[in-house]
Amino acid sequence: MGNGLSRDNPRLVILGLDSAGKSTVLYRLKFDQYVDNVPTVGFNLEKIRSSAGRSKGTVFQVWDVGGQEKTRSLWKSYSRSADGVLFVVDSADEERLEEARMELHRFANLKESLAVPIMVLANKQDLPSALSADQVGEKLNLNRLPQSKICDILEICAVTGDGLESVFDGILELVTKRRRQLKQKKDKSFTTLFR
Ligand code: G3D
Ligand code: MG
């Protein structure tokens, strides 16, 4: 919500551990097909027009930031100007869900990101050992995120595209909810000022 641009072109940042499937999600959203990609060095940026649902026609700027340990410190700078975060997890990798939980909470508690809604994408639902959205949400302790945090979780498979059709509508709803909250807060302090 950092500048006027973001009002019309919501800025999204895709975060998550390395190998969670962030770049696969990005290219699936962009090209509606599976794109095999190399591990991300630096970042990928795509402008993507939503083609269906209530968000149809909205152009999102989507940043895919490397998730390797050494680049996680950069998450803070990207989130500063973000309207929403897509946090991708590998739902079949129980061991790394613990690491993902730590990173998610560390991120969600940064003062730069407190106002940014998070949509968790429980990816790799095609794998037989994948946990459901409820189970992933529990492992990630989503109910222990800061109280003000607007958050939701979706089951997806970036390889087949299952569930991806709901991502833009879902995050736009969270972003709109957050904007409404901010506006109410502003109106309230305005009336208090002139009471
Ligand atoms: P990252 O950008 O988060 O680091 P990538 O992750 O998008 O590079 O994906 C990491 C690996 O996970 C890739 O496999 C990719 O094909 C795989 N992957 C991504 N999404 C899914 C999914 O929904 N289901 C399954 N089964 N695999 C997925 P490789 O083998 O190329 O490393
Ligand atoms: Mg990548």
mmCIF file of C-alpha atoms and ligand atoms in Angstrom:
data_model
loop_
_atom_site.group_PDB
_atom_site.id
_atom_site.type_symbol
_atom_site.label_atom_id
_atom_site.label_comp_id
_atom_site.label_asym_id
_atom_site.label_seq_id
_atom_site.Cartn_x
_atom_site.Cartn_y
_atom_site.Cartn_z
ATOM 1 C CA MET A 1 0.000 0.000 0.000
ATOM 2 C CA GLY A 2 3.117 2.097 -0.284
ATOM 3 C CA ASN A 3 2.146 4.214 -3.298
ATOM 4 C CA GLY A 4 -0.729 5.221 -5.567
ATOM 5 C CA LEU A 5 0.186 2.624 -8.173
ATOM 6 C CA SER A 6 -0.672 -0.263 -5.923
ATOM 7 C CA ARG A 7 -4.307 0.817 -5.682
ATOM 8 C CA ASP A 8 -4.965 -0.325 -9.258
ATOM 9 C CA ASN A 9 -2.208 -2.859 -9.590
ATOM 10 C CA PRO A 10 -2.015 -4.742 -6.338
ATOM 11 C CA ARG A 11 1.530 -5.791 -5.587
ATOM 12 C CA LEU A 12 1.941 -9.336 -4.407
ATOM 13 C CA VAL A 13 5.045 -11.016 -3.089
ATOM 14 C CA ILE A 14 5.438 -14.780 -3.207
ATOM 15 C CA LEU A 15 7.363 -15.999 -0.170
ATOM 16 C CA GLY A 16 8.186 -19.419 1.205
ATOM 17 C CA LEU A 17 11.099 -21.810 1.661
ATOM 18 C CA ASP A 18 13.221 -22.851 -1.311
ATOM 19 C CA SER A 19 11.589 -25.700 -3.299
ATOM 20 C CA ALA A 20 8.111 -24.970 -1.919
ATOM 21 C CA GLY A 21 7.018 -24.249 -5.499
ATOM 22 C CA LYS A 22 7.000 -20.420 -5.595
ATOM 23 C CA SER A 23 8.295 -20.040 -9.159
ATOM 24 C CA THR A 24 6.043 -22.863 -10.383
ATOM 25 C CA VAL A 25 3.087 -20.953 -8.882
ATOM 26 C CA LEU A 26 4.231 -17.718 -10.543
ATOM 27 C CA TYR A 27 4.475 -19.223 -14.032
ATOM 28 C CA ARG A 28 1.284 -21.229 -13.593
ATOM 29 C CA LEU A 29 -0.558 -17.992 -12.746
ATOM 30 C CA LYS A 30 1.091 -16.207 -15.656
ATOM 31 C CA PHE A 31 0.912 -18.780 -18.464
ATOM 32 C CA ASP A 32 -1.705 -21.176 -17.109
ATOM 33 C CA GLN A 33 0.686 -24.032 -17.733
ATOM 34 C CA TYR A 34 3.464 -25.906 -16.004
ATOM 35 C CA VAL A 35 6.858 -24.270 -16.534
ATOM 36 C CA ASP A 36 9.911 -26.162 -15.359
ATOM 37 C CA ASN A 37 12.300 -23.600 -13.933
ATOM 38 C CA VAL A 38 15.729 -23.335 -12.419
ATOM 39 C CA PRO A 39 16.191 -22.290 -8.776
ATOM 40 C CA THR A 40 15.542 -18.564 -8.536
ATOM 41 C CA VAL A 41 18.570 -16.314 -8.274
ATOM 42 C CA GLY A 42 17.519 -12.799 -7.246
ATOM 43 C CA PHE A 43 13.851 -12.445 -8.115
ATOM 44 C CA ASN A 44 11.276 -12.875 -10.883
ATOM 45 C CA LEU A 45 8.684 -10.168 -11.570
ATOM 46 C CA GLU A 46 5.596 -10.635 -13.711
ATOM 47 C CA LYS A 47 2.553 -8.518 -14.413
ATOM 48 C CA ILE A 48 -0.399 -10.863 -14.503
ATOM 49 C CA ARG A 49 -3.960 -10.054 -15.520
ATOM 50 C CA SER A 50 -6.570 -12.111 -13.714
ATOM 51 C CA SER A 51 -8.752 -13.751 -16.344
ATOM 52 C CA ALA A 52 -11.666 -14.970 -14.250
ATOM 53 C CA GLY A 53 -13.741 -14.489 -11.136
ATOM 54 C CA ARG A 54 -14.403 -11.227 -9.318
ATOM 55 C CA SER A 55 -10.801 -10.131 -9.832
ATOM 56 C CA LYS A 56 -11.151 -10.492 -13.628
ATOM 57 C CA GLY A 57 -9.251 -7.725 -15.422
ATOM 58 C CA THR A 58 -7.198 -6.696 -12.396
ATOM 59 C CA VAL A 59 -3.496 -6.583 -13.190
ATOM 60 C CA PHE A 60 -1.321 -7.838 -10.360
ATOM 61 C CA GLN A 61 2.400 -7.196 -10.055
ATOM 62 C CA VAL A 62 3.777 -10.429 -8.708
ATOM 63 C CA TRP A 63 7.257 -10.714 -7.214
ATOM 64 C CA ASP A 64 8.824 -14.115 -6.704
ATOM 65 C CA VAL A 65 11.711 -13.741 -4.311
ATOM 66 C CA GLY A 66 14.335 -16.430 -3.764
ATOM 67 C CA GLY A 67 13.594 -18.512 -0.650
ATOM 68 C CA GLN A 68 17.048 -19.801 0.128
ATOM 69 C CA GLU A 69 18.202 -19.073 3.622
ATOM 70 C CA LYS A 70 20.629 -16.329 2.628
ATOM 71 C CA THR A 71 17.992 -14.355 0.726
ATOM 72 C CA ARG A 72 15.251 -14.525 3.372
ATOM 73 C CA SER A 73 16.556 -11.343 4.974
ATOM 74 C CA LEU A 74 15.318 -9.550 1.835
ATOM 75 C CA TRP A 75 11.688 -10.508 2.505
ATOM 76 C CA LYS A 76 11.393 -7.464 4.720
ATOM 77 C CA SER A 77 12.284 -5.008 1.958
ATOM 78 C CA TYR A 78 9.864 -6.586 -0.506
ATOM 79 C CA SER A 79 6.985 -6.634 1.944
ATOM 80 C CA ARG A 80 7.284 -2.931 2.654
ATOM 81 C CA SER A 81 5.565 -2.001 -0.593
ATOM 82 C CA ALA A 82 3.434 -5.144 -0.912
ATOM 83 C CA ASP A 83 -0.356 -5.221 -0.747
ATOM 84 C CA GLY A 84 -0.449 -8.943 -0.123
ATOM 85 C CA VAL A 85 1.742 -11.990 0.392
ATOM 86 C CA LEU A 86 1.314 -15.443 -1.104
ATOM 87 C CA PHE A 87 3.141 -17.784 1.266
ATOM 88 C CA VAL A 88 3.790 -21.104 -0.485
ATOM 89 C CA VAL A 89 4.462 -24.311 1.450
ATOM 90 C CA ASP A 90 5.186 -27.885 0.395
ATOM 91 C CA SER A 91 2.284 -29.664 2.109
ATOM 92 C CA ALA A 92 4.004 -33.044 1.755
ATOM 93 C CA ASP A 93 7.216 -32.071 3.526
ATOM 94 C CA GLU A 94 6.252 -32.304 7.190
ATOM 95 C CA GLU A 95 9.774 -31.797 8.406
ATOM 96 C CA ARG A 96 10.190 -28.494 6.608
ATOM 97 C CA LEU A 97 6.733 -27.271 7.674
ATOM 98 C CA GLU A 98 8.355 -26.587 11.032
ATOM 99 C CA GLU A 99 10.970 -24.401 9.334
ATOM 100 C CA ALA A 100 8.202 -22.761 7.281
ATOM 101 C CA ARG A 101 6.255 -22.023 10.491
ATOM 102 C CA MET A 102 9.276 -20.275 11.995
ATOM 103 C CA GLU A 103 9.878 -18.182 8.891
ATOM 104 C CA LEU A 104 6.195 -17.318 8.495
ATOM 105 C CA HIS A 105 5.892 -16.103 12.087
ATOM 106 C CA ARG A 106 9.192 -14.268 11.946
ATOM 107 C CA PHE A 107 7.950 -12.507 8.815
ATOM 108 C CA ALA A 108 4.410 -11.836 10.081
ATOM 109 C CA ASN A 109 5.774 -10.165 13.206
ATOM 110 C CA LEU A 110 8.010 -7.721 11.372
ATOM 111 C CA LYS A 111 6.708 -4.215 11.772
ATOM 112 C CA GLU A 112 7.084 -3.737 7.998
ATOM 113 C CA SER A 113 4.664 -6.575 7.322
ATOM 114 C CA LEU A 114 2.082 -6.239 10.106
ATOM 115 C CA ALA A 115 -0.415 -4.581 7.770
ATOM 116 C CA VAL A 116 0.071 -7.018 4.903
ATOM 117 C CA PRO A 117 -2.487 -9.821 4.520
ATOM 118 C CA ILE A 118 -1.158 -13.321 3.919
ATOM 119 C CA MET A 119 -2.664 -16.051 1.759
ATOM 120 C CA VAL A 120 -1.011 -19.376 2.558
ATOM 121 C CA LEU A 121 -0.896 -21.704 -0.438
ATOM 122 C CA ALA A 122 -0.795 -25.341 0.693
ATOM 123 C CA ASN A 123 0.951 -26.570 -2.454
ATOM 124 C CA LYS A 124 1.757 -30.039 -3.863
ATOM 125 C CA GLN A 125 -1.692 -31.456 -3.103
ATOM 126 C CA ASP A 126 -1.054 -34.043 -5.862
ATOM 127 C CA LEU A 127 1.417 -35.872 -3.623
ATOM 128 C CA PRO A 128 -0.196 -38.721 -1.644
ATOM 129 C CA SER A 129 1.416 -37.620 1.605
ATOM 130 C CA ALA A 130 0.210 -34.014 1.307
ATOM 131 C CA LEU A 131 -1.478 -32.609 4.411
ATOM 132 C CA SER A 132 -4.840 -30.860 4.035
ATOM 133 C CA ALA A 133 -5.220 -27.090 4.401
ATOM 134 C CA ASP A 134 -6.530 -27.575 7.967
ATOM 135 C CA GLN A 135 -3.559 -29.746 8.901
ATOM 136 C CA VAL A 136 -1.076 -27.357 7.294
ATOM 137 C CA GLY A 137 -2.770 -24.425 9.062
ATOM 138 C CA GLU A 138 -2.367 -26.226 12.357
ATOM 139 C CA LYS A 139 1.307 -27.069 11.726
ATOM 140 C CA LEU A 140 1.933 -23.426 10.828
ATOM 141 C CA ASN A 141 0.106 -22.216 13.960
ATOM 142 C CA LEU A 142 -1.935 -19.801 11.873
ATOM 143 C CA ASN A 143 -4.179 -19.034 14.826
ATOM 144 C CA ARG A 144 -1.162 -17.708 16.707
ATOM 145 C CA LEU A 145 -0.291 -15.041 14.177
ATOM 146 C CA PRO A 146 -0.493 -11.427 15.391
ATOM 147 C CA GLN A 147 -4.127 -10.568 16.118
ATOM 148 C CA SER A 148 -4.401 -7.902 13.473
ATOM 149 C CA LYS A 149 -3.126 -10.240 10.769
ATOM 150 C CA ILE A 150 -5.572 -10.999 7.971
ATOM 151 C CA CYS A 151 -4.865 -14.500 6.759
ATOM 152 C CA ASP A 152 -6.363 -17.387 4.823
ATOM 153 C CA ILE A 153 -5.244 -20.739 3.422
ATOM 154 C CA LEU A 154 -5.904 -22.489 0.103
ATOM 155 C CA GLU A 155 -5.090 -25.989 -1.144
ATOM 156 C CA ILE A 156 -3.339 -25.904 -4.528
ATOM 157 C CA CYS A 157 -1.251 -27.948 -6.924
ATOM 158 C CA ALA A 158 0.981 -25.704 -9.015
ATOM 159 C CA VAL A 159 1.882 -28.560 -11.369
ATOM 160 C CA THR A 160 -1.700 -29.300 -12.471
ATOM 161 C CA GLY A 161 -3.081 -25.834 -11.678
ATOM 162 C CA ASP A 162 -5.735 -27.173 -9.290
ATOM 163 C CA GLY A 163 -6.884 -24.472 -6.880
ATOM 164 C CA LEU A 164 -4.899 -21.719 -8.604
ATOM 165 C CA GLU A 165 -8.065 -20.209 -10.090
ATOM 166 C CA SER A 166 -9.049 -19.020 -6.597
ATOM 167 C CA VAL A 167 -5.762 -17.328 -5.727
ATOM 168 C CA PHE A 168 -6.371 -13.864 -7.199
ATOM 169 C CA ASP A 169 -9.956 -13.632 -5.942
ATOM 170 C CA GLY A 170 -8.835 -14.833 -2.527
ATOM 171 C CA ILE A 171 -5.946 -12.419 -2.083
ATOM 172 C CA LEU A 172 -7.923 -9.510 -3.538
ATOM 173 C CA GLU A 173 -10.614 -10.136 -0.940
ATOM 174 C CA LEU A 174 -8.008 -10.029 1.849
ATOM 175 C CA VAL A 175 -6.408 -6.880 0.423
ATOM 176 C CA THR A 176 -9.822 -5.173 0.139
ATOM 177 C CA LYS A 177 -10.712 -6.183 3.687
ATOM 178 C CA ARG A 178 -7.462 -4.690 4.930
ATOM 179 C CA ARG A 179 -8.037 -1.440 3.010
ATOM 180 C CA ARG A 180 -11.530 -1.169 4.476
ATOM 181 C CA GLN A 181 -10.099 -1.611 7.977
ATOM 182 C CA LEU A 182 -7.523 1.100 7.380
ATOM 183 C CA LYS A 183 -10.176 3.459 6.018
ATOM 184 C CA GLN A 184 -12.438 2.878 9.021
ATOM 185 C CA LYS A 185 -9.500 3.565 11.321
ATOM 186 C CA LYS A 186 -8.723 6.778 9.442
ATOM 187 C CA ASP A 187 -12.373 7.927 9.484
ATOM 188 C CA LYS A 188 -12.545 7.179 13.190
ATOM 189 C CA SER A 189 -9.467 9.194 14.061
ATOM 190 C CA PHE A 190 -10.805 11.992 11.862
ATOM 191 C CA THR A 191 -14.114 12.155 13.751
ATOM 192 C CA THR A 192 -12.288 11.972 17.064
ATOM 193 C CA LEU A 193 -10.176 14.907 15.968
ATOM 194 C CA PHE A 194 -13.210 17.058 15.185
ATOM 195 C CA ARG A 195 -15.530 15.994 17.928
HETATM 196 P P1 G3D B 1 10.795 -22.486 -5.452
HETATM 197 O O1 G3D B 1 10.694 -21.442 -6.514
HETATM 198 O O2 G3D B 1 9.900 -22.269 -4.293
HETATM 199 O O3 G3D B 1 12.206 -22.740 -4.990
HETATM 200 P P2 G3D B 1 10.116 -24.294 -7.579
HETATM 201 O O4 G3D B 1 10.289 -23.884 -6.067
HETATM 202 O O5 G3D B 1 8.960 -23.645 -8.190
HETATM 203 O O6 G3D B 1 11.436 -24.177 -8.274
HETATM 204 O O7 G3D B 1 9.728 -25.841 -7.405
HETATM 205 C C1 G3D B 1 10.561 -26.736 -6.675
HETATM 206 C C2 G3D B 1 10.242 -28.173 -7.116
HETATM 207 O O8 G3D B 1 8.894 -28.502 -6.690
HETATM 208 C C3 G3D B 1 10.249 -28.370 -8.634
HETATM 209 O O9 G3D B 1 10.673 -29.710 -8.869
HETATM 210 C C4 G3D B 1 8.776 -28.267 -9.006
HETATM 211 O O10 G3D B 1 8.449 -28.934 -10.203
HETATM 212 C C5 G3D B 1 8.141 -28.946 -7.813
HETATM 213 N N1 G3D B 1 6.732 -28.557 -7.602
HETATM 214 C C6 G3D B 1 6.199 -27.307 -7.578
HETATM 215 N N2 G3D B 1 4.870 -27.349 -7.384
HETATM 216 C C7 G3D B 1 4.543 -28.671 -7.285
HETATM 217 C C8 G3D B 1 3.302 -29.373 -7.087
HETATM 218 O O11 G3D B 1 2.208 -28.814 -6.958
HETATM 219 N N3 G3D B 1 3.388 -30.742 -7.033
HETATM 220 C C9 G3D B 1 4.571 -31.420 -7.188
HETATM 221 N N4 G3D B 1 4.527 -32.751 -7.130
HETATM 222 N N5 G3D B 1 5.741 -30.786 -7.381
HETATM 223 C C10 G3D B 1 5.723 -29.429 -7.427
HETATM 224 P P3 G3D B 1 12.146 -30.074 -9.397
HETATM 225 O O12 G3D B 1 12.098 -31.556 -9.474
HETATM 226 O O13 G3D B 1 12.291 -29.382 -10.721
HETATM 227 O O14 G3D B 1 13.071 -29.561 -8.343
HETATM 228 MG MG MG B 2 12.144 -20.213 -7.401
#
